[in-house]
Amino acid sequence: MGNEVTKNCMSGTPEQNGKKLKDWQKKWEIDAKQMKIFEKTMKNLKMRDGKIHLEDYVRVHNKLGVDTVTATHLFNAADMDGSGSIDEDEMLEYYGICWGGSIDQKLRQSFRIFDHNRNGKLSRQEVMDGFVEILKAKMRMSLHIKGEDPFPVHPNFVDNVKEGVDRIFDKIDKDNDGDLTLEEFIDGFKDYPDIC
């Protein structure tokens, strides 16, 4: 990884940062393509006070095609201690899980992304909003549309996502209370890999 990237996003010396990144890459089995994505993302982030702040994270992700709402949810999931900022260890853990984590780790992280109000359970609306956000971000990226640009979706798109979410809840909301707990989410998506 280039010196500019480690200087912007990591607090150690170039030697320390290089070793830390090599260890990270090995631990999570990060391949060359993933490393390029990581470098592209990190190149524009600058840490202030040893941390990445929401406005910087959103700005960089907007340039990559992720809208502000989705970028904020991703930021909140990466902010594992809830401090309102991401330190380098949280950043490395977050991206490591994205690319190299076990299915259990990825499902736990997905739950954190979907749990917009951080109450420890997912409503149908949160799951639906999460799927719409992810699909819109993927479409933006494939069409090279910046995240801050308007990107309306056809009502049929939202209806199709709602139908999919209803099927998910029918299958994995074990106590039928209308919300998914972390356990239901993990158990359900492990049991139904076609949904995941």
PDB file of C-alpha atoms in Angstrom:
ATOM      1  CA  MET A   1       0.000   0.000   0.000  1.00  0.00           C
ATOM      2  CA  GLY A   2       1.315   3.427  -0.889  1.00  0.00           C
ATOM      3  CA  ASN A   3       2.769   5.822   1.646  1.00  0.00           C
ATOM      4  CA  GLU A   4       0.076   8.419   0.870  1.00  0.00           C
ATOM      5  CA  VAL A   5      -2.659   5.983   1.898  1.00  0.00           C
ATOM      6  CA  THR A   6      -1.007   4.864   5.126  1.00  0.00           C
ATOM      7  CA  LYS A   7      -0.084   8.462   5.972  1.00  0.00           C
ATOM      8  CA  ASN A   8      -3.696   9.612   5.489  1.00  0.00           C
ATOM      9  CA  CYS A   9      -5.441   6.790   7.324  1.00  0.00           C
ATOM     10  CA  MET A  10      -3.027   5.244   9.773  1.00  0.00           C
ATOM     11  CA  SER A  11      -1.307   6.649  12.801  1.00  0.00           C
ATOM     12  CA  GLY A  12       1.951   4.661  12.907  1.00  0.00           C
ATOM     13  CA  THR A  13       5.234   5.048  11.099  1.00  0.00           C
ATOM     14  CA  PRO A  14       5.344   3.861   7.472  1.00  0.00           C
ATOM     15  CA  GLU A  15       7.113   0.694   8.626  1.00  0.00           C
ATOM     16  CA  GLN A  16       4.548   0.000  11.366  1.00  0.00           C
ATOM     17  CA  ASN A  17       1.665   0.697   9.005  1.00  0.00           C
ATOM     18  CA  GLY A  18       3.123  -1.522   6.291  1.00  0.00           C
ATOM     19  CA  LYS A  19       3.486  -4.410   8.740  1.00  0.00           C
ATOM     20  CA  LYS A  20       0.006  -3.846  10.157  1.00  0.00           C
ATOM     21  CA  LEU A  21      -1.520  -3.893   6.665  1.00  0.00           C
ATOM     22  CA  LYS A  22       0.400  -7.017   5.649  1.00  0.00           C
ATOM     23  CA  ASP A  23      -0.775  -8.764   8.824  1.00  0.00           C
ATOM     24  CA  TRP A  24      -4.345  -7.576   8.137  1.00  0.00           C
ATOM     25  CA  GLN A  25      -4.191  -8.763   4.541  1.00  0.00           C
ATOM     26  CA  LYS A  26      -2.949 -12.173   5.668  1.00  0.00           C
ATOM     27  CA  LYS A  27      -5.440 -12.525   8.556  1.00  0.00           C
ATOM     28  CA  TRP A  28      -8.460 -11.820   6.355  1.00  0.00           C
ATOM     29  CA  GLU A  29      -7.016 -13.287   3.120  1.00  0.00           C
ATOM     30  CA  ILE A  30      -7.490 -10.013   1.260  1.00  0.00           C
ATOM     31  CA  ASP A  31      -6.799 -10.497  -2.452  1.00  0.00           C
ATOM     32  CA  ALA A  32      -5.258  -7.993  -4.862  1.00  0.00           C
ATOM     33  CA  LYS A  33      -8.629  -6.786  -6.203  1.00  0.00           C
ATOM     34  CA  GLN A  34      -9.944  -6.140  -2.708  1.00  0.00           C
ATOM     35  CA  MET A  35      -6.709  -4.381  -1.784  1.00  0.00           C
ATOM     36  CA  LYS A  36      -7.140  -2.034  -4.763  1.00  0.00           C
ATOM     37  CA  ILE A  37     -10.673  -1.180  -3.640  1.00  0.00           C
ATOM     38  CA  PHE A  38      -9.419  -0.608  -0.106  1.00  0.00           C
ATOM     39  CA  GLU A  39      -6.593   1.615  -1.353  1.00  0.00           C
ATOM     40  CA  LYS A  40      -8.981   3.626  -3.566  1.00  0.00           C
ATOM     41  CA  THR A  41     -11.335   4.179  -0.650  1.00  0.00           C
ATOM     42  CA  MET A  42      -8.630   5.002   1.867  1.00  0.00           C
ATOM     43  CA  LYS A  43      -6.597   7.245  -0.437  1.00  0.00           C
ATOM     44  CA  ASN A  44      -9.071  10.088   0.012  1.00  0.00           C
ATOM     45  CA  LEU A  45      -9.775   9.634   3.699  1.00  0.00           C
ATOM     46  CA  LYS A  46      -7.818  11.745   6.096  1.00  0.00           C
ATOM     47  CA  MET A  47      -7.782  10.964   9.765  1.00  0.00           C
ATOM     48  CA  ARG A  48      -8.211  13.804  12.206  1.00  0.00           C
ATOM     49  CA  ASP A  49      -7.201  13.126  15.788  1.00  0.00           C
ATOM     50  CA  GLY A  50      -6.428   9.543  14.769  1.00  0.00           C
ATOM     51  CA  LYS A  51     -10.019   8.939  13.648  1.00  0.00           C
ATOM     52  CA  ILE A  52     -12.191   8.951  10.536  1.00  0.00           C
ATOM     53  CA  HIS A  53     -15.213  11.213  10.916  1.00  0.00           C
ATOM     54  CA  LEU A  54     -18.651  10.790   9.393  1.00  0.00           C
ATOM     55  CA  GLU A  55     -18.465  13.751   7.003  1.00  0.00           C
ATOM     56  CA  ASP A  56     -15.170  12.523   5.510  1.00  0.00           C
ATOM     57  CA  TYR A  57     -16.445   8.950   5.212  1.00  0.00           C
ATOM     58  CA  VAL A  58     -19.649  10.111   3.486  1.00  0.00           C
ATOM     59  CA  ARG A  59     -17.736  12.416   1.111  1.00  0.00           C
ATOM     60  CA  VAL A  60     -15.443   9.614  -0.054  1.00  0.00           C
ATOM     61  CA  HIS A  61     -18.256   7.084  -0.392  1.00  0.00           C
ATOM     62  CA  ASN A  62     -20.373   9.609  -2.336  1.00  0.00           C
ATOM     63  CA  LYS A  63     -17.559   9.785  -4.880  1.00  0.00           C
ATOM     64  CA  LEU A  64     -17.681   5.975  -5.121  1.00  0.00           C
ATOM     65  CA  GLY A  65     -21.425   6.027  -5.880  1.00  0.00           C
ATOM     66  CA  VAL A  66     -22.826   5.435  -2.400  1.00  0.00           C
ATOM     67  CA  ASP A  67     -25.576   7.841  -1.324  1.00  0.00           C
ATOM     68  CA  THR A  68     -25.346   9.739   1.954  1.00  0.00           C
ATOM     69  CA  VAL A  69     -27.935   7.651   3.821  1.00  0.00           C
ATOM     70  CA  THR A  70     -26.247   4.362   2.919  1.00  0.00           C
ATOM     71  CA  ALA A  71     -22.777   5.739   3.655  1.00  0.00           C
ATOM     72  CA  THR A  72     -24.008   6.877   7.076  1.00  0.00           C
ATOM     73  CA  HIS A  73     -25.367   3.395   7.834  1.00  0.00           C
ATOM     74  CA  LEU A  74     -22.077   1.814   6.726  1.00  0.00           C
ATOM     75  CA  PHE A  75     -20.178   4.281   8.896  1.00  0.00           C
ATOM     76  CA  ASN A  76     -22.341   3.456  11.909  1.00  0.00           C
ATOM     77  CA  ALA A  77     -21.729  -0.272  11.394  1.00  0.00           C
ATOM     78  CA  ALA A  78     -17.963   0.319  11.188  1.00  0.00           C
ATOM     79  CA  ASP A  79     -18.063   2.484  14.336  1.00  0.00           C
ATOM     80  CA  MET A  80     -18.127  -0.619  16.498  1.00  0.00           C
ATOM     81  CA  ASP A  81     -17.723   1.179  19.825  1.00  0.00           C
ATOM     82  CA  GLY A  82     -20.390   3.798  19.010  1.00  0.00           C
ATOM     83  CA  SER A  83     -17.989   6.700  19.575  1.00  0.00           C
ATOM     84  CA  GLY A  84     -19.112   8.661  16.503  1.00  0.00           C
ATOM     85  CA  SER A  85     -15.803   8.098  14.711  1.00  0.00           C
ATOM     86  CA  ILE A  86     -13.848   5.173  13.268  1.00  0.00           C
ATOM     87  CA  ASP A  87     -10.326   4.453  14.419  1.00  0.00           C
ATOM     88  CA  GLU A  88      -7.896   2.522  12.238  1.00  0.00           C
ATOM     89  CA  ASP A  89      -8.505  -0.763  14.062  1.00  0.00           C
ATOM     90  CA  GLU A  90     -12.275  -0.482  13.553  1.00  0.00           C
ATOM     91  CA  MET A  91     -11.695   0.381   9.899  1.00  0.00           C
ATOM     92  CA  LEU A  92      -9.465  -2.641   9.331  1.00  0.00           C
ATOM     93  CA  GLU A  93     -11.832  -4.958  11.219  1.00  0.00           C
ATOM     94  CA  TYR A  94     -14.840  -3.697   9.232  1.00  0.00           C
ATOM     95  CA  TYR A  95     -13.232  -4.169   5.816  1.00  0.00           C
ATOM     96  CA  GLY A  96     -11.640  -7.436   6.913  1.00  0.00           C
ATOM     97  CA  ILE A  97     -15.040  -8.882   7.794  1.00  0.00           C
ATOM     98  CA  CYS A  98     -16.544  -7.565   4.542  1.00  0.00           C
ATOM     99  CA  TRP A  99     -14.011  -9.414   2.445  1.00  0.00           C
ATOM    100  CA  GLY A 100     -12.654 -12.233   4.516  1.00  0.00           C
ATOM    101  CA  GLY A 101     -14.898 -12.892   7.477  1.00  0.00           C
ATOM    102  CA  SER A 102     -16.865 -16.013   8.246  1.00  0.00           C
ATOM    103  CA  ILE A 103     -20.558 -16.154   7.344  1.00  0.00           C
ATOM    104  CA  ASP A 104     -21.367 -15.567  11.019  1.00  0.00           C
ATOM    105  CA  GLN A 105     -19.172 -12.435  11.143  1.00  0.00           C
ATOM    106  CA  LYS A 106     -20.656 -11.128   7.892  1.00  0.00           C
ATOM    107  CA  LEU A 107     -24.201 -11.695   9.115  1.00  0.00           C
ATOM    108  CA  ARG A 108     -23.449  -9.894  12.390  1.00  0.00           C
ATOM    109  CA  GLN A 109     -22.035  -6.978  10.429  1.00  0.00           C
ATOM    110  CA  SER A 110     -25.001  -6.966   8.029  1.00  0.00           C
ATOM    111  CA  PHE A 111     -27.316  -6.855  11.035  1.00  0.00           C
ATOM    112  CA  ARG A 112     -25.451  -3.780  12.330  1.00  0.00           C
ATOM    113  CA  ILE A 113     -25.815  -2.106   8.924  1.00  0.00           C
ATOM    114  CA  PHE A 114     -29.570  -2.780   8.781  1.00  0.00           C
ATOM    115  CA  ASP A 115     -30.210  -1.833  12.425  1.00  0.00           C
ATOM    116  CA  HIS A 116     -30.565   1.860  11.636  1.00  0.00           C
ATOM    117  CA  ASN A 117     -31.922   2.862  15.039  1.00  0.00           C
ATOM    118  CA  ARG A 118     -29.455   0.590  16.901  1.00  0.00           C
ATOM    119  CA  ASN A 119     -32.136  -1.004  19.057  1.00  0.00           C
ATOM    120  CA  GLY A 120     -30.855  -4.560  18.568  1.00  0.00           C
ATOM    121  CA  LYS A 121     -33.684  -5.753  16.329  1.00  0.00           C
ATOM    122  CA  LEU A 122     -34.683  -5.274  12.714  1.00  0.00           C
ATOM    123  CA  SER A 123     -38.099  -4.100  11.597  1.00  0.00           C
ATOM    124  CA  ARG A 124     -39.477  -4.937   8.161  1.00  0.00           C
ATOM    125  CA  GLN A 125     -38.930  -1.306   7.211  1.00  0.00           C
ATOM    126  CA  GLU A 126     -35.262  -1.382   8.239  1.00  0.00           C
ATOM    127  CA  VAL A 127     -34.645  -4.552   6.231  1.00  0.00           C
ATOM    128  CA  MET A 128     -36.521  -3.157   3.240  1.00  0.00           C
ATOM    129  CA  ASP A 129     -34.696   0.177   3.427  1.00  0.00           C
ATOM    130  CA  GLY A 130     -31.387  -1.668   3.767  1.00  0.00           C
ATOM    131  CA  PHE A 131     -31.995  -3.810   0.688  1.00  0.00           C
ATOM    132  CA  VAL A 132     -33.151  -0.790  -1.339  1.00  0.00           C
ATOM    133  CA  GLU A 133     -30.045   1.155  -0.251  1.00  0.00           C
ATOM    134  CA  ILE A 134     -27.703  -1.687  -1.187  1.00  0.00           C
ATOM    135  CA  LEU A 135     -29.340  -2.276  -4.565  1.00  0.00           C
ATOM    136  CA  LYS A 136     -29.361   1.443  -5.356  1.00  0.00           C
ATOM    137  CA  ALA A 137     -25.673   1.718  -4.389  1.00  0.00           C
ATOM    138  CA  LYS A 138     -24.809  -1.218  -6.645  1.00  0.00           C
ATOM    139  CA  MET A 139     -26.739   0.338  -9.539  1.00  0.00           C
ATOM    140  CA  ARG A 140     -25.078   3.728  -8.955  1.00  0.00           C
ATOM    141  CA  MET A 141     -21.640   2.140  -8.967  1.00  0.00           C
ATOM    142  CA  SER A 142     -22.324   0.117 -12.096  1.00  0.00           C
ATOM    143  CA  LEU A 143     -23.603   3.246 -13.871  1.00  0.00           C
ATOM    144  CA  HIS A 144     -20.834   5.468 -12.427  1.00  0.00           C
ATOM    145  CA  ILE A 145     -23.357   7.816 -10.794  1.00  0.00           C
ATOM    146  CA  LYS A 146     -22.024   9.743  -7.817  1.00  0.00           C
ATOM    147  CA  GLY A 147     -23.722   9.128  -4.498  1.00  0.00           C
ATOM    148  CA  GLU A 148     -24.958  12.666  -4.028  1.00  0.00           C
ATOM    149  CA  ASP A 149     -26.762  12.716  -7.399  1.00  0.00           C
ATOM    150  CA  PRO A 150     -30.508  11.935  -7.391  1.00  0.00           C
ATOM    151  CA  PHE A 151     -31.314   8.353  -8.286  1.00  0.00           C
ATOM    152  CA  PRO A 152     -35.051   7.661  -8.341  1.00  0.00           C
ATOM    153  CA  VAL A 153     -36.269   4.087  -8.447  1.00  0.00           C
ATOM    154  CA  HIS A 154     -39.366   2.745 -10.149  1.00  0.00           C
ATOM    155  CA  PRO A 155     -42.236   1.939  -7.731  1.00  0.00           C
ATOM    156  CA  ASN A 156     -42.227  -1.672  -8.999  1.00  0.00           C
ATOM    157  CA  PHE A 157     -38.638  -1.948  -7.751  1.00  0.00           C
ATOM    158  CA  VAL A 158     -39.689  -1.057  -4.206  1.00  0.00           C
ATOM    159  CA  ASP A 159     -42.730  -3.374  -4.446  1.00  0.00           C
ATOM    160  CA  ASN A 160     -40.472  -6.265  -5.503  1.00  0.00           C
ATOM    161  CA  VAL A 161     -38.109  -5.604  -2.593  1.00  0.00           C
ATOM    162  CA  LYS A 162     -41.084  -5.458  -0.195  1.00  0.00           C
ATOM    163  CA  GLU A 163     -42.323  -8.836  -1.467  1.00  0.00           C
ATOM    164  CA  GLY A 164     -38.845 -10.287  -0.918  1.00  0.00           C
ATOM    165  CA  VAL A 165     -38.649  -8.868   2.602  1.00  0.00           C
ATOM    166  CA  ASP A 166     -42.100 -10.270   3.409  1.00  0.00           C
ATOM    167  CA  ARG A 167     -40.891 -13.724   2.295  1.00  0.00           C
ATOM    168  CA  ILE A 168     -37.785 -13.356   4.466  1.00  0.00           C
ATOM    169  CA  PHE A 169     -39.839 -12.453   7.533  1.00  0.00           C
ATOM    170  CA  ASP A 170     -42.285 -15.297   6.860  1.00  0.00           C
ATOM    171  CA  LYS A 171     -39.372 -17.730   6.909  1.00  0.00           C
ATOM    172  CA  ILE A 172     -37.116 -16.439   9.673  1.00  0.00           C
ATOM    173  CA  ASP A 173     -39.219 -14.397  12.146  1.00  0.00           C
ATOM    174  CA  LYS A 174     -39.562 -17.399  14.468  1.00  0.00           C
ATOM    175  CA  ASP A 175     -41.697 -15.681  17.132  1.00  0.00           C
ATOM    176  CA  ASN A 176     -43.774 -13.737  14.547  1.00  0.00           C
ATOM    177  CA  ASP A 177     -43.379 -10.467  16.440  1.00  0.00           C
ATOM    178  CA  GLY A 178     -42.641  -8.480  13.269  1.00  0.00           C
ATOM    179  CA  ASP A 179     -38.989  -7.882  14.163  1.00  0.00           C
ATOM    180  CA  LEU A 180     -35.830  -9.924  13.663  1.00  0.00           C
ATOM    181  CA  THR A 181     -33.415 -10.420  16.518  1.00  0.00           C
ATOM    182  CA  LEU A 182     -29.738 -10.973  15.805  1.00  0.00           C
ATOM    183  CA  GLU A 183     -30.203 -14.667  16.514  1.00  0.00           C
ATOM    184  CA  GLU A 184     -33.188 -14.959  14.137  1.00  0.00           C
ATOM    185  CA  PHE A 185     -31.259 -13.054  11.481  1.00  0.00           C
ATOM    186  CA  ILE A 186     -28.173 -15.262  11.738  1.00  0.00           C
ATOM    187  CA  ASP A 187     -30.103 -18.525  12.052  1.00  0.00           C
ATOM    188  CA  GLY A 188     -32.472 -17.549   9.264  1.00  0.00           C
ATOM    189  CA  PHE A 189     -29.884 -16.542   6.751  1.00  0.00           C
ATOM    190  CA  LYS A 190     -27.752 -19.589   7.524  1.00  0.00           C
ATOM    191  CA  ASP A 191     -30.804 -21.793   6.978  1.00  0.00           C
ATOM    192  CA  TYR A 192     -31.838 -20.072   3.752  1.00  0.00           C
ATOM    193  CA  PRO A 193     -28.686 -19.290   1.772  1.00  0.00           C
ATOM    194  CA  ASP A 194     -30.824 -18.518  -1.306  1.00  0.00           C
ATOM    195  CA  ILE A 195     -32.093 -15.408   0.513  1.00  0.00           C
ATOM    196  CA  CYS A 196     -28.660 -14.406   1.724  1.00  0.00           C
TER     197      CYS A 196
END
